Coordinates of C-alpha atoms and ligand atoms in Angstrom, one line a residue:
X111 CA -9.2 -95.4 32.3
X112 CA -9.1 -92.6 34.2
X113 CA -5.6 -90.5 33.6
X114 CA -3.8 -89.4 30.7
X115 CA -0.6 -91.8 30.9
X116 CA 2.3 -92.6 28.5
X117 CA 1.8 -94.7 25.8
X118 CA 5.8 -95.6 26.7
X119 CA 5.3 -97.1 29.8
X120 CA 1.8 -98.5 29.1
X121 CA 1.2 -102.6 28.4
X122 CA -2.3 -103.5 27.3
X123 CA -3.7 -107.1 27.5
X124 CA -6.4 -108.2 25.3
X125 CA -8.7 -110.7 27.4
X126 CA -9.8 -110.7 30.7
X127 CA -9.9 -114.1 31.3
X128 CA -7.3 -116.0 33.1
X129 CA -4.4 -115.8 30.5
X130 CA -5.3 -112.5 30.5
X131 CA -5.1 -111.6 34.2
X132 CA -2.2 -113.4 34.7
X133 CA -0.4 -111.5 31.9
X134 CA -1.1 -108.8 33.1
X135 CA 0.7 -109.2 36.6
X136 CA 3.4 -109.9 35.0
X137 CA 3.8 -107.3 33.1
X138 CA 2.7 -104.6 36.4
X139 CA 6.3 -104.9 38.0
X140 CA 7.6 -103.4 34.6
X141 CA 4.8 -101.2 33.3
X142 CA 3.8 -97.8 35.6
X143 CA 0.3 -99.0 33.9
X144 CA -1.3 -102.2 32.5
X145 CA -5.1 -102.4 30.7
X146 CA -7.1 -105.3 30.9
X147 CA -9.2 -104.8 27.8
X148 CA -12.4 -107.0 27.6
X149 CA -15.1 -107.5 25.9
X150 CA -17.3 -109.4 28.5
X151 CA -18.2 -106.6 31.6
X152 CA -16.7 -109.2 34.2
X153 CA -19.0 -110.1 37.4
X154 CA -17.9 -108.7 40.9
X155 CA -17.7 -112.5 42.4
X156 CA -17.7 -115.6 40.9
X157 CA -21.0 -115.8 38.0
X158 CA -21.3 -117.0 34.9
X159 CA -20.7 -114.6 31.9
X160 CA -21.1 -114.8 28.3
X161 CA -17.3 -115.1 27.0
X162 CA -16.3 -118.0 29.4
X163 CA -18.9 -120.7 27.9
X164 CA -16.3 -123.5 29.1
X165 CA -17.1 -122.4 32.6
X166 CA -20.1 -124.5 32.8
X167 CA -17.8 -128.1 32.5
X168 CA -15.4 -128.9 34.6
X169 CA -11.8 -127.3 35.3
X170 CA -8.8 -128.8 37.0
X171 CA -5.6 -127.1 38.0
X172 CA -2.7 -129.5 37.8
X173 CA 0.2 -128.0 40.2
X174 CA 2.6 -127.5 37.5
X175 CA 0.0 -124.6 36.9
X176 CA -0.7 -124.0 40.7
X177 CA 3.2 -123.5 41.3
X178 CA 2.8 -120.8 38.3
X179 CA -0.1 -119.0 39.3
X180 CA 1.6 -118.7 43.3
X181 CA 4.7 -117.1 42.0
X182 CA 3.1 -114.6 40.5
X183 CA 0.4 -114.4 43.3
X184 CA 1.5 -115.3 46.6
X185 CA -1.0 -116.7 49.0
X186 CA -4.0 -116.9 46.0
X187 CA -3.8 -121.1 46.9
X188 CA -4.8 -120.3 50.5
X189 CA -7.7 -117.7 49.3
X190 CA -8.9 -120.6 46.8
X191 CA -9.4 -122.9 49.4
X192 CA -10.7 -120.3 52.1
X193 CA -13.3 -119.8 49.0
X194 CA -13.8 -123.8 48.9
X195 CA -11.8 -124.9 46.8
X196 CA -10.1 -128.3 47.0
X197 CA -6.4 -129.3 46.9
X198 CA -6.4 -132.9 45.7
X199 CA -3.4 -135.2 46.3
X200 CA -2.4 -137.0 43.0
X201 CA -2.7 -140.0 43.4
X202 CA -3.6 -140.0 46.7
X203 CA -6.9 -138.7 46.1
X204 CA -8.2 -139.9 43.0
X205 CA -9.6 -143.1 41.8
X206 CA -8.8 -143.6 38.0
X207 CA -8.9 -146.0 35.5
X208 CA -6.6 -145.8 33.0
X209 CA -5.9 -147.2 29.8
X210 CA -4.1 -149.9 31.4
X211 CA -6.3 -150.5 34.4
X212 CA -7.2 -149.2 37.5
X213 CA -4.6 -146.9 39.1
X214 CA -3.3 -147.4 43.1
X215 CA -3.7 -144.3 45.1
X216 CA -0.4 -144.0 45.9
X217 CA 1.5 -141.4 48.3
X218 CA 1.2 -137.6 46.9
X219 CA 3.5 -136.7 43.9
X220 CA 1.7 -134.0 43.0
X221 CA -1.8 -132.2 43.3
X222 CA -4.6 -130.6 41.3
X223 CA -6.7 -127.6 42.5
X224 CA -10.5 -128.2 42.0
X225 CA -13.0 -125.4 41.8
X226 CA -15.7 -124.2 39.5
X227 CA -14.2 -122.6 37.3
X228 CA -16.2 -119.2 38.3
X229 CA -14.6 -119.3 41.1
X230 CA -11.0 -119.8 40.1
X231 CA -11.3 -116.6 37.9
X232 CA -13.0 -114.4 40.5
X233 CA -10.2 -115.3 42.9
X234 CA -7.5 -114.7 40.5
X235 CA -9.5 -111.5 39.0
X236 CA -9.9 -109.8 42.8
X237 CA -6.3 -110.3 43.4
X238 CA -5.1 -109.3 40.1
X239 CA -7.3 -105.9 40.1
X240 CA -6.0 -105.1 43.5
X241 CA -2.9 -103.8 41.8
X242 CA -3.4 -100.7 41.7
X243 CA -1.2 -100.3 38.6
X244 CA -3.9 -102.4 36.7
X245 CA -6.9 -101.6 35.0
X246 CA -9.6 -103.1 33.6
X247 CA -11.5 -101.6 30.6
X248 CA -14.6 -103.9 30.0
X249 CA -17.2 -104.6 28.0
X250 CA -14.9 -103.4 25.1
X251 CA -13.8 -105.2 22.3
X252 CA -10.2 -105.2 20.9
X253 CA -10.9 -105.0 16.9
X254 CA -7.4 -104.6 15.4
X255 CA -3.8 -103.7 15.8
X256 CA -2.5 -100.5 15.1
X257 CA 0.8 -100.0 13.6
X258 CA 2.9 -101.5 10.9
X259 CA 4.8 -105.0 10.2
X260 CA 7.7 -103.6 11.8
X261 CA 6.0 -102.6 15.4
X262 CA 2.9 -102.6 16.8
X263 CA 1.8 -99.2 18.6
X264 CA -1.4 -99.7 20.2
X265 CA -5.2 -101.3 19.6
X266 CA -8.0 -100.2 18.4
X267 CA -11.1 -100.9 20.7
X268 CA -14.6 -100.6 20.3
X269 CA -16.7 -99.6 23.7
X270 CA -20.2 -100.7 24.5
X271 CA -20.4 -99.7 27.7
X272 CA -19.2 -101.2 31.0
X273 CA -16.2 -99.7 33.0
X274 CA -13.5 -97.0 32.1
X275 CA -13.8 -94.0 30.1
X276 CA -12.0 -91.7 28.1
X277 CA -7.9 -91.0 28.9
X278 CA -7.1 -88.2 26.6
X279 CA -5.4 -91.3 24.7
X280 CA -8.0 -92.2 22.4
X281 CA -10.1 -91.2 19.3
X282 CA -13.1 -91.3 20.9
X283 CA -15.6 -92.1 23.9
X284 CA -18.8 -93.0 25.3
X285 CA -20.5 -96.9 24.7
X286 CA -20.3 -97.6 20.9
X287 CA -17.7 -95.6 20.6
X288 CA -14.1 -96.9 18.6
X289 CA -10.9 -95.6 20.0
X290 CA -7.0 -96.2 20.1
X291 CA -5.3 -97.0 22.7
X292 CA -1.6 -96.7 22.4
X293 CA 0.6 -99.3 23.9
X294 CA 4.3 -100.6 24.2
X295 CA 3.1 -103.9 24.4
X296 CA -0.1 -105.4 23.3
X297 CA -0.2 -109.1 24.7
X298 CA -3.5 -111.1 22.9
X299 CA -4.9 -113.6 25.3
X300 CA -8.5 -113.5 23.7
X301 CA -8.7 -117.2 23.8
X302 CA -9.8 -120.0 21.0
X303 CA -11.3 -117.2 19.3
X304 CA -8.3 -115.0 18.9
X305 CA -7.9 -112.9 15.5
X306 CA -4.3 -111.8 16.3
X307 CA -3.3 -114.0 13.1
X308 CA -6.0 -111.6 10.5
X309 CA -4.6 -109.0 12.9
X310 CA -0.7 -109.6 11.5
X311 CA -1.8 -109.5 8.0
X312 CA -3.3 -106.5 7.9
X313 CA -0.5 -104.7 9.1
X314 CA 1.4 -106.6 6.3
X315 CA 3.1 -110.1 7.8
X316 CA 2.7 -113.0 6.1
X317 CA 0.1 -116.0 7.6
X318 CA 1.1 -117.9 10.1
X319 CA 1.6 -121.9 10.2
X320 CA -1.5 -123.9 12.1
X321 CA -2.0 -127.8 12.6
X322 CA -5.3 -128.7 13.9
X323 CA -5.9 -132.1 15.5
X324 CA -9.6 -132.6 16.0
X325 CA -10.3 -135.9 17.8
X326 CA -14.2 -134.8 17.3
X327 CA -14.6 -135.2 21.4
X328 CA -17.9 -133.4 22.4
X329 CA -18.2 -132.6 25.7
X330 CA -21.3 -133.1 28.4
X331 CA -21.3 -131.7 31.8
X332 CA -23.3 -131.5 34.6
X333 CA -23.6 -130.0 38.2
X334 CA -24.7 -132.5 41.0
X335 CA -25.2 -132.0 45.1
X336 CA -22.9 -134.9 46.4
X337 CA -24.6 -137.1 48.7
X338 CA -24.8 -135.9 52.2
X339 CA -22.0 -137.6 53.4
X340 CA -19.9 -137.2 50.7
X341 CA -20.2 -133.2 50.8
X342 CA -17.3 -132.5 52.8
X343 CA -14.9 -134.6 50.4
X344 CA -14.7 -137.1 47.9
X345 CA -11.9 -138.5 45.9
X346 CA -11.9 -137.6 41.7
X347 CA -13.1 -140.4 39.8
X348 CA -12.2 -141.0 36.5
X349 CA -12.7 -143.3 34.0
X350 CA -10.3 -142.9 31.0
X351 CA -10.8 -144.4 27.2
X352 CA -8.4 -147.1 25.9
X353 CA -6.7 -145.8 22.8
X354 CA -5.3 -148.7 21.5
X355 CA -8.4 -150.6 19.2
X356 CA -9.1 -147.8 17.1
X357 CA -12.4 -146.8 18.5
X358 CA -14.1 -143.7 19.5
X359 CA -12.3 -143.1 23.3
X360 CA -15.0 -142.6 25.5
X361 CA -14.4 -141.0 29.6
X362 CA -15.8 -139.6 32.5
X363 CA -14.6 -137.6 35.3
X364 CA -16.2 -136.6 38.4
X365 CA -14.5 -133.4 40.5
X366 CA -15.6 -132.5 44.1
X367 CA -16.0 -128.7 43.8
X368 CA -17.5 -126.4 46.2
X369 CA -20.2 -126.0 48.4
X370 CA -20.6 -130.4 48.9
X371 CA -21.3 -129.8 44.8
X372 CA -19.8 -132.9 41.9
X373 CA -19.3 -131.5 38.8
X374 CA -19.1 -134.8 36.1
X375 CA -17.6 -134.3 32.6
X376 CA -18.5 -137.2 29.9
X377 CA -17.2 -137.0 26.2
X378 CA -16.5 -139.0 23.4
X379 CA -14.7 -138.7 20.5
X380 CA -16.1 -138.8 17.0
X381 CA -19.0 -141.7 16.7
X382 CA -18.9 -142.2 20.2
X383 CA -20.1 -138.8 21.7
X384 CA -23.0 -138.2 24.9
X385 CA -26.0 -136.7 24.2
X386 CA -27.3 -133.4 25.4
X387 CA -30.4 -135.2 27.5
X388 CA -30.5 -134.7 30.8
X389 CA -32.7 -138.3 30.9
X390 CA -29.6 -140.0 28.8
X391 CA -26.4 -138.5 31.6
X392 CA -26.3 -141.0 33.9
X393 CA -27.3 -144.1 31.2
X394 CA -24.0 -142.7 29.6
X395 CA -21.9 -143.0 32.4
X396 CA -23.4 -146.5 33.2
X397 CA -23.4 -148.2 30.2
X398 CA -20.9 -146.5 27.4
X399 CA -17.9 -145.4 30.0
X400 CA -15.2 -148.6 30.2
X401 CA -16.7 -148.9 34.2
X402 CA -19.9 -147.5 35.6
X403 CA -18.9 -146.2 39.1
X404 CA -19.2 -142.8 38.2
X405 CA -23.0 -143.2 37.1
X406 CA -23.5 -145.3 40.1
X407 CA -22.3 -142.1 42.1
X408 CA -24.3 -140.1 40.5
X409 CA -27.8 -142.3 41.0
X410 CA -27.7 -141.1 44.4
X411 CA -26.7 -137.5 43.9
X412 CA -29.4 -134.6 43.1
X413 CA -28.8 -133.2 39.9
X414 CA -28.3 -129.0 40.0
X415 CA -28.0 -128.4 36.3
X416 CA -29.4 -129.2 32.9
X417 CA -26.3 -131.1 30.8
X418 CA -24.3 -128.4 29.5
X419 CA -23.0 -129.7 25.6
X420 CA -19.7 -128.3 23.7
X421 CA -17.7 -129.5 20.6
X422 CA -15.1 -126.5 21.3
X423 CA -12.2 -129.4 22.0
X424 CA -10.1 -129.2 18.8
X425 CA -6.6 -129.3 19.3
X426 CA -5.2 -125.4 17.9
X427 CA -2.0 -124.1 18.0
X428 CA -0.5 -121.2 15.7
X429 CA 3.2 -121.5 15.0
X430 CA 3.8 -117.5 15.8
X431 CA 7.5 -118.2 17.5
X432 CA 8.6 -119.5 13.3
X433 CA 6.8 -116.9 12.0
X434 CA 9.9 -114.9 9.7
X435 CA 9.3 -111.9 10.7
X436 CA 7.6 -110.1 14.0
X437 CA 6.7 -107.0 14.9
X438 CA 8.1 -105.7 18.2
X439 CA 5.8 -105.1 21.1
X440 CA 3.2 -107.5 20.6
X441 CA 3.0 -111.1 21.7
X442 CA 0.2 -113.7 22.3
X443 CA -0.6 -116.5 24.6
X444 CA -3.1 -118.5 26.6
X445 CA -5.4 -120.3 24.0
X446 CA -5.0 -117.9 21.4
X447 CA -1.1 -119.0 20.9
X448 CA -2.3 -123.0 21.5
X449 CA -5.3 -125.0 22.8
X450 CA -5.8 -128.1 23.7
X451 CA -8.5 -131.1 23.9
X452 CA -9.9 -130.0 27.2
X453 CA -9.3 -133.8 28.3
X454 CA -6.3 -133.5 29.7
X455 CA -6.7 -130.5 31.1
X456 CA -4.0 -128.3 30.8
X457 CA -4.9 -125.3 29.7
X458 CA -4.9 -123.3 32.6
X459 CA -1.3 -124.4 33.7
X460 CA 0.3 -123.5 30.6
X461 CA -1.4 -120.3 30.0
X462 CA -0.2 -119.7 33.8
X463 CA 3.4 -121.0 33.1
X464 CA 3.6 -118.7 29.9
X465 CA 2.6 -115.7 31.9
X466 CA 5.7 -116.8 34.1
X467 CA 7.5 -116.9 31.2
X468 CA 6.5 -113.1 30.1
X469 CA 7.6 -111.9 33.1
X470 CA 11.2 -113.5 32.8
X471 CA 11.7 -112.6 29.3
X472 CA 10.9 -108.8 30.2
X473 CA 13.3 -109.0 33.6
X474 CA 16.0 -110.8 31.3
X475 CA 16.0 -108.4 28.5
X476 CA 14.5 -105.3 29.9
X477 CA 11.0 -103.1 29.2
X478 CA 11.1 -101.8 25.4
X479 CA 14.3 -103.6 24.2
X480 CA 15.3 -104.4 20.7
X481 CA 13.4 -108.1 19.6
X482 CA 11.7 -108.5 23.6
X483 CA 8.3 -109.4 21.9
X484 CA 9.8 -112.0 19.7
X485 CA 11.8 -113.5 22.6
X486 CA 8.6 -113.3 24.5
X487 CA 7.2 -115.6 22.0
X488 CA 9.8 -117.9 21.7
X489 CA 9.6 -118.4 25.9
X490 CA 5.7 -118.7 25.6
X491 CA 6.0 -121.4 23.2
X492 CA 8.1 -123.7 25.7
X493 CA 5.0 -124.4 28.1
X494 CA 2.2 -124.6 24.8
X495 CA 4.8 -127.0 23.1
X496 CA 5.0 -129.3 25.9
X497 CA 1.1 -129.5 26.8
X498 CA 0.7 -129.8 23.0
X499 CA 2.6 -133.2 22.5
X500 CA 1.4 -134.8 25.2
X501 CA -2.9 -134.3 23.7
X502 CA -1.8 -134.5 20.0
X503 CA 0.2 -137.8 21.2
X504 CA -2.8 -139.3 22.1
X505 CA -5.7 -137.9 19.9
X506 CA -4.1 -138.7 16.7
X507 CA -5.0 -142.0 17.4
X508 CA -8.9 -141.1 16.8
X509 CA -10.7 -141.9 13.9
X510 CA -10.3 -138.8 11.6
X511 CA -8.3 -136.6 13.8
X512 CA -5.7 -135.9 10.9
X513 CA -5.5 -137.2 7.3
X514 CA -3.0 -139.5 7.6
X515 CA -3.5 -140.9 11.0
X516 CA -0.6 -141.9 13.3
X517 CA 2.8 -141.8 12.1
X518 CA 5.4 -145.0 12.8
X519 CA 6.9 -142.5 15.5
X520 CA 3.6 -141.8 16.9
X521 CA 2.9 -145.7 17.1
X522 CA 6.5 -146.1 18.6
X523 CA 5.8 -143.1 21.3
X524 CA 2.3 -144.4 22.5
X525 CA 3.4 -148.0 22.3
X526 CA 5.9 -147.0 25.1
X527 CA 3.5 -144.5 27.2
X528 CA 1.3 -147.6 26.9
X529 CA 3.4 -149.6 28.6
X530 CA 4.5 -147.2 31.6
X531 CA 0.3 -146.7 31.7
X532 CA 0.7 -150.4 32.7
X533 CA 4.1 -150.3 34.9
X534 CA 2.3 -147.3 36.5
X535 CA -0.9 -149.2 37.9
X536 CA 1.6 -151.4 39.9
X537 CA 4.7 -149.2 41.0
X538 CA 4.6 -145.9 42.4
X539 CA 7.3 -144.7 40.9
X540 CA 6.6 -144.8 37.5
X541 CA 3.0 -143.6 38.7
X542 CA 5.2 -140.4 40.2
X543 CA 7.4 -140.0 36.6
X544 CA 4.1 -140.3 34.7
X545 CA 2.3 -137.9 36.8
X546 CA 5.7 -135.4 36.5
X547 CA 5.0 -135.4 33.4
X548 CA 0.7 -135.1 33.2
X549 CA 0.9 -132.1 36.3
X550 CA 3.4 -130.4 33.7
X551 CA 5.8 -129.9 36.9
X552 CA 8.9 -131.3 34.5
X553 CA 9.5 -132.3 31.0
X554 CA 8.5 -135.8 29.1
X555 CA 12.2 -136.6 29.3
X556 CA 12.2 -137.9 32.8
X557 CA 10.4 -140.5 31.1
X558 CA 13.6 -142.1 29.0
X559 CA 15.6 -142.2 31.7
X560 CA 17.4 -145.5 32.1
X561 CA 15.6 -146.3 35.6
X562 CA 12.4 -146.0 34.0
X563 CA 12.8 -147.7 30.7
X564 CA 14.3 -150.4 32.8
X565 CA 11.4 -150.1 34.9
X566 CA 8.9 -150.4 32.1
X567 CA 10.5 -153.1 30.5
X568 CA 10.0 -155.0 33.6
X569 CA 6.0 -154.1 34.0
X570 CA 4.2 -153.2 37.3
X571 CA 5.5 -155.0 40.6
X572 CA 2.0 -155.7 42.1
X573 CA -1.6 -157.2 40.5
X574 CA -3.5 -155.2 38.8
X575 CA -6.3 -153.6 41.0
X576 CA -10.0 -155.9 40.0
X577 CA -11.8 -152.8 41.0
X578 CA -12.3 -148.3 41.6
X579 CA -10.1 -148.5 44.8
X580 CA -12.7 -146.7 46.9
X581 CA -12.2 -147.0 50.7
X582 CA -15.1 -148.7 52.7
X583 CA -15.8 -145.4 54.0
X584 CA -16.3 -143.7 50.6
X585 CA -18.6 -146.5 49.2
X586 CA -20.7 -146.3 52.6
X587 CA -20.6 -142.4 52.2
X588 CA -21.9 -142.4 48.6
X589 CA -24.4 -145.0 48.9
X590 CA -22.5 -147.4 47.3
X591 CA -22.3 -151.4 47.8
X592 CA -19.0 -152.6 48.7
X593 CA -17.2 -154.7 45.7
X594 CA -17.8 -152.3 42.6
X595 CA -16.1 -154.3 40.2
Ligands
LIG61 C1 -15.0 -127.8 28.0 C2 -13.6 -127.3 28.5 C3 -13.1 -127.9 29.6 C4 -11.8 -127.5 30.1 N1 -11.3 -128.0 31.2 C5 -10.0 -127.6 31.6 C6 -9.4 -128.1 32.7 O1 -10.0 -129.0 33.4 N2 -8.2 -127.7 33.1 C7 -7.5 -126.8 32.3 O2 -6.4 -126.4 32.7 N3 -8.1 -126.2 31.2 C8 -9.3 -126.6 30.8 N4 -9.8 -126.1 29.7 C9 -9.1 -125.1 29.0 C10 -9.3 -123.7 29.6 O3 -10.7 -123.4 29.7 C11 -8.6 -122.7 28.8 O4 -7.2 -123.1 28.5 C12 -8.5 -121.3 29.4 O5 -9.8 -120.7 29.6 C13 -7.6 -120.4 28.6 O6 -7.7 -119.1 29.1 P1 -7.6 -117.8 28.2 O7 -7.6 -116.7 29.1 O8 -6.5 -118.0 27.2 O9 -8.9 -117.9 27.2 P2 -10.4 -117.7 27.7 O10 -10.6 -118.2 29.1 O11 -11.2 -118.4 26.7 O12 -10.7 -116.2 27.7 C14 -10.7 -115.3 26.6 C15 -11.2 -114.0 27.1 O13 -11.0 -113.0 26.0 C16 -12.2 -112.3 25.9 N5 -12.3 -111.8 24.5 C17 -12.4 -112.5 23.4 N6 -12.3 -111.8 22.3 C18 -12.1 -110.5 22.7 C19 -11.8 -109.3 22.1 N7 -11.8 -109.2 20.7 N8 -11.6 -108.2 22.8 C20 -11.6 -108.2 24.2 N9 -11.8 -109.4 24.9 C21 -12.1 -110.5 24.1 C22 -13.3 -113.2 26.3 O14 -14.5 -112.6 26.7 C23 -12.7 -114.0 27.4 O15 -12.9 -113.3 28.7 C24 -11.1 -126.5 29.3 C25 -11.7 -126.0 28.1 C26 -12.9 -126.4 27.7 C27 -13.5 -125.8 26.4

């Protein structure tokens, strides 16, 4: 930080990460200045770094996300790709089995962007710091709030070190150092390990509500070279687990990333989880997934990576838009406000669709009006909500994800989704409601229209699919026999 500025005109965004970035162009058409405060000190391109351990497994950008992220940075689809980064047709380009059975690859609907997740930030990062309004203070940790139940006035921030200096603004300088930084807005997007709620108490508000839904899913990922042929494309494949019996759900997915590279997730929830081993990845995906294509695939690809291992998949939201009382200028989103089992990967598009969101509620009611930051958290909540039904839907169905287990209405609700799974493997255009609904482009309520429960009542129009639909051409190009069944 390099200027004296006013505190009045100054938003400051805790988390550098991509909630973070993205909060913080939305907030640059209204502030004359917006600081990026983070504890990591961020790479120039796209490397690994310390705060971003779910980097290492793989990331997906459904287009209800990709649509977000281009409104509020024009053009950053066309840089992804120009970096190698894949645009996927849905369901064009994938080759899934769900619950129901094996999924046609119908006409596009929708798309996902692949990349490693390194990438995706470094893209997003350059375009986002290229704002001149926007700075980035790294390798400095936001420790606390400062103000009072009624309004927040700044942060305080300790620096070890990395970029930006003293502004006049502070208490203090140098690495080590703790400071102020005076804001009028402080947005938290520090992620899963936010302390915004410990923050509100000690400025005197009351604790906020949580649920937790914790299907016990642990997570195993490694980095593969495709085969040859296969570097210059491959569809996703994806095996999903089967809810319905009880058991622990157990899935796979393999995403076609840059640079010819496969990087292959496979989890299972509680009692039915991978190993770490390296010697145990592909027996996994043989043997325990509900079809072995995807550790077929991967006998004849050349592993890049050890197996990276994470249980960080709890489903965590924090009720802040019912909390009674908030203080002005201070809101929170990304995975701080709500995350989600990493499964169904949404996570990026909603912490993209509530920086959307931010920027609207500012434009609507104007920089430094009376209740903006509760507003703000009321609109932020719309995008979290929606992601959060759709994996609490489904992971209360694992044994000892909540106390009670599934309510009648959550047996009523998954009963139903269960059976558009099934229309959906034989009629495209439920497949094109249900993926509506999965790429967060529109609301679960185009589901309950009367076309599609008709639809669903009737079932799917063609036979269910014996087998992955890969093409001739992508079995040859893998190394695969034809007739995987
Ligand atoms: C295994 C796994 C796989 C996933 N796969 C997908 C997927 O396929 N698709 C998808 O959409 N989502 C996926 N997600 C979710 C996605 O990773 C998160 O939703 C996303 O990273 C949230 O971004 P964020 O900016 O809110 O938090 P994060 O990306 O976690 O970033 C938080 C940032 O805050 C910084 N920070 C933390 N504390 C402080 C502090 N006190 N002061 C300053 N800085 C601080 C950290 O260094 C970090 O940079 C996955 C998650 C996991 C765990």
């Amino acid at each position: 930080m390099s200027e004296p500025s006013n505190p009045a005109r100054t938003a400051v965004v805790l988390g550098g990460s991509h909630a973070g970035m993205l909060a913080a162009r939305a907030l640059s058409g209204f502030a004359d200045r917006v600081v990026v405060i983070e504890r990591d000190v961020l790479p120039d391109g796209p490397a690994p770094r310390r705060g971003l351990p779910q980097a290492r497994h793989a990331h997906m950008l459904w287009s209800g996300g990709v649509r977000a992220v281009e409104e509020l940075l024009p053009g950053v689809t066309e840089a992804l790709r120009d970096a190698g980064a894949r645009r996927s047709p849905v369901t064009t380009d994938m080759v899934v089995m769900g619950p129901r059975g094996w999924f046609r690859r119908w006409p596009e609907s929708h798309h996902v962007i692949l990349a490693g997740r390194d990438l995706l930030d470094a893209t997003i990062r350059a375009r986002v710091l290229a704002d001149e309004r926007i700075e980035l203070l790294s390798g400095a940790e936001a420790t606390g709030l400062v103000g009072d139940a009624g309004a927040v006035t700044g942060v305080r921030v300790r620096t070890r070190g990395g970029t930006g200096g003293g502004d006049g603004s502070g208490s203090g300088s140098g690495a080590g150092s703790e400071r102020i930084v005076p804001a009028a807005l402080v947005v938290d997007a520090t992620g899963r390990g936010s302390r915004a709620a410990r923050w509100l108490q000690a400025l005197g508000l009351p604790a906020v509500e949580r649920r937790e839904v914790d299907s016990g899913l642990a997570y195993a990922s490694r980095l593969y070279l495709a085969p040859e042929q296969a570097r210059s494309g491959y569809p996703i494949v994806n095996v999903q687990p089967d809810v319905r019996d009880g058991r622990p759900g157990r899935a796979g997915f393999l995403l076609p990333i840059e640079d010819g590279r496969w990087i292959v997730t496979l989890n299972g929830t509680r009692g039915g989880e991978p190993t770490a081993e390296n010697d145990d990845f592909v027996r996994f995906a043989r043997e325990e997934l509900r079809h072995p294509v995807i550790g077929e695939l991967l006998e004849r690809a050349e592993p890049l990576s050890d197996v990276s291992y994470t249980r960080a998949t709890v489903n965590r939201r924090s009720y802040y838009e019912r909390m009674a009382a908030w203080p002005e200028n201070f809101a929170v989103l990304g995975d701080a406000l709500a995350a989600y089992n990493p499964l169904y990967g949404h996570g990026l598009a909603v912490a993209a669709q509530s920086a959307v969101a931010l920027r609207e509620s500012v434009r609507r009611h104007g920089w430094g009006s009376t209740g903006l930051s509760r507003r703000v958290q009321r609109a932020v909540a719309r995008p979290a909500g929606a992601a959060w039904d759709l994996a609490v839907g489904q992971d209360v169905f694992y044994p000892g994800a909540t106390e009670n287990g599934p309510t009648l209405r959550d047996r009523l609700l998954a009963a139903y989704v269960g059976r558009l799974m099934l229309t959906a493997t034989g009629s495209g255009r439920i497949a094109r409601r249900v993926t509506d609904v999965t790429s967060l482009e529109r609301g679960p309520q185009v589901l309950l229209t009367p076309t599609v429960l008709l639809a669903a009542t009737a079932g799917p129009l063609k036979r269910p699919l014996t087998g992955p639909p890969l093409t001739p051409s992508e079995l040859e190009r893998a190394g695969l026999r034809a007739g995987l069944g």
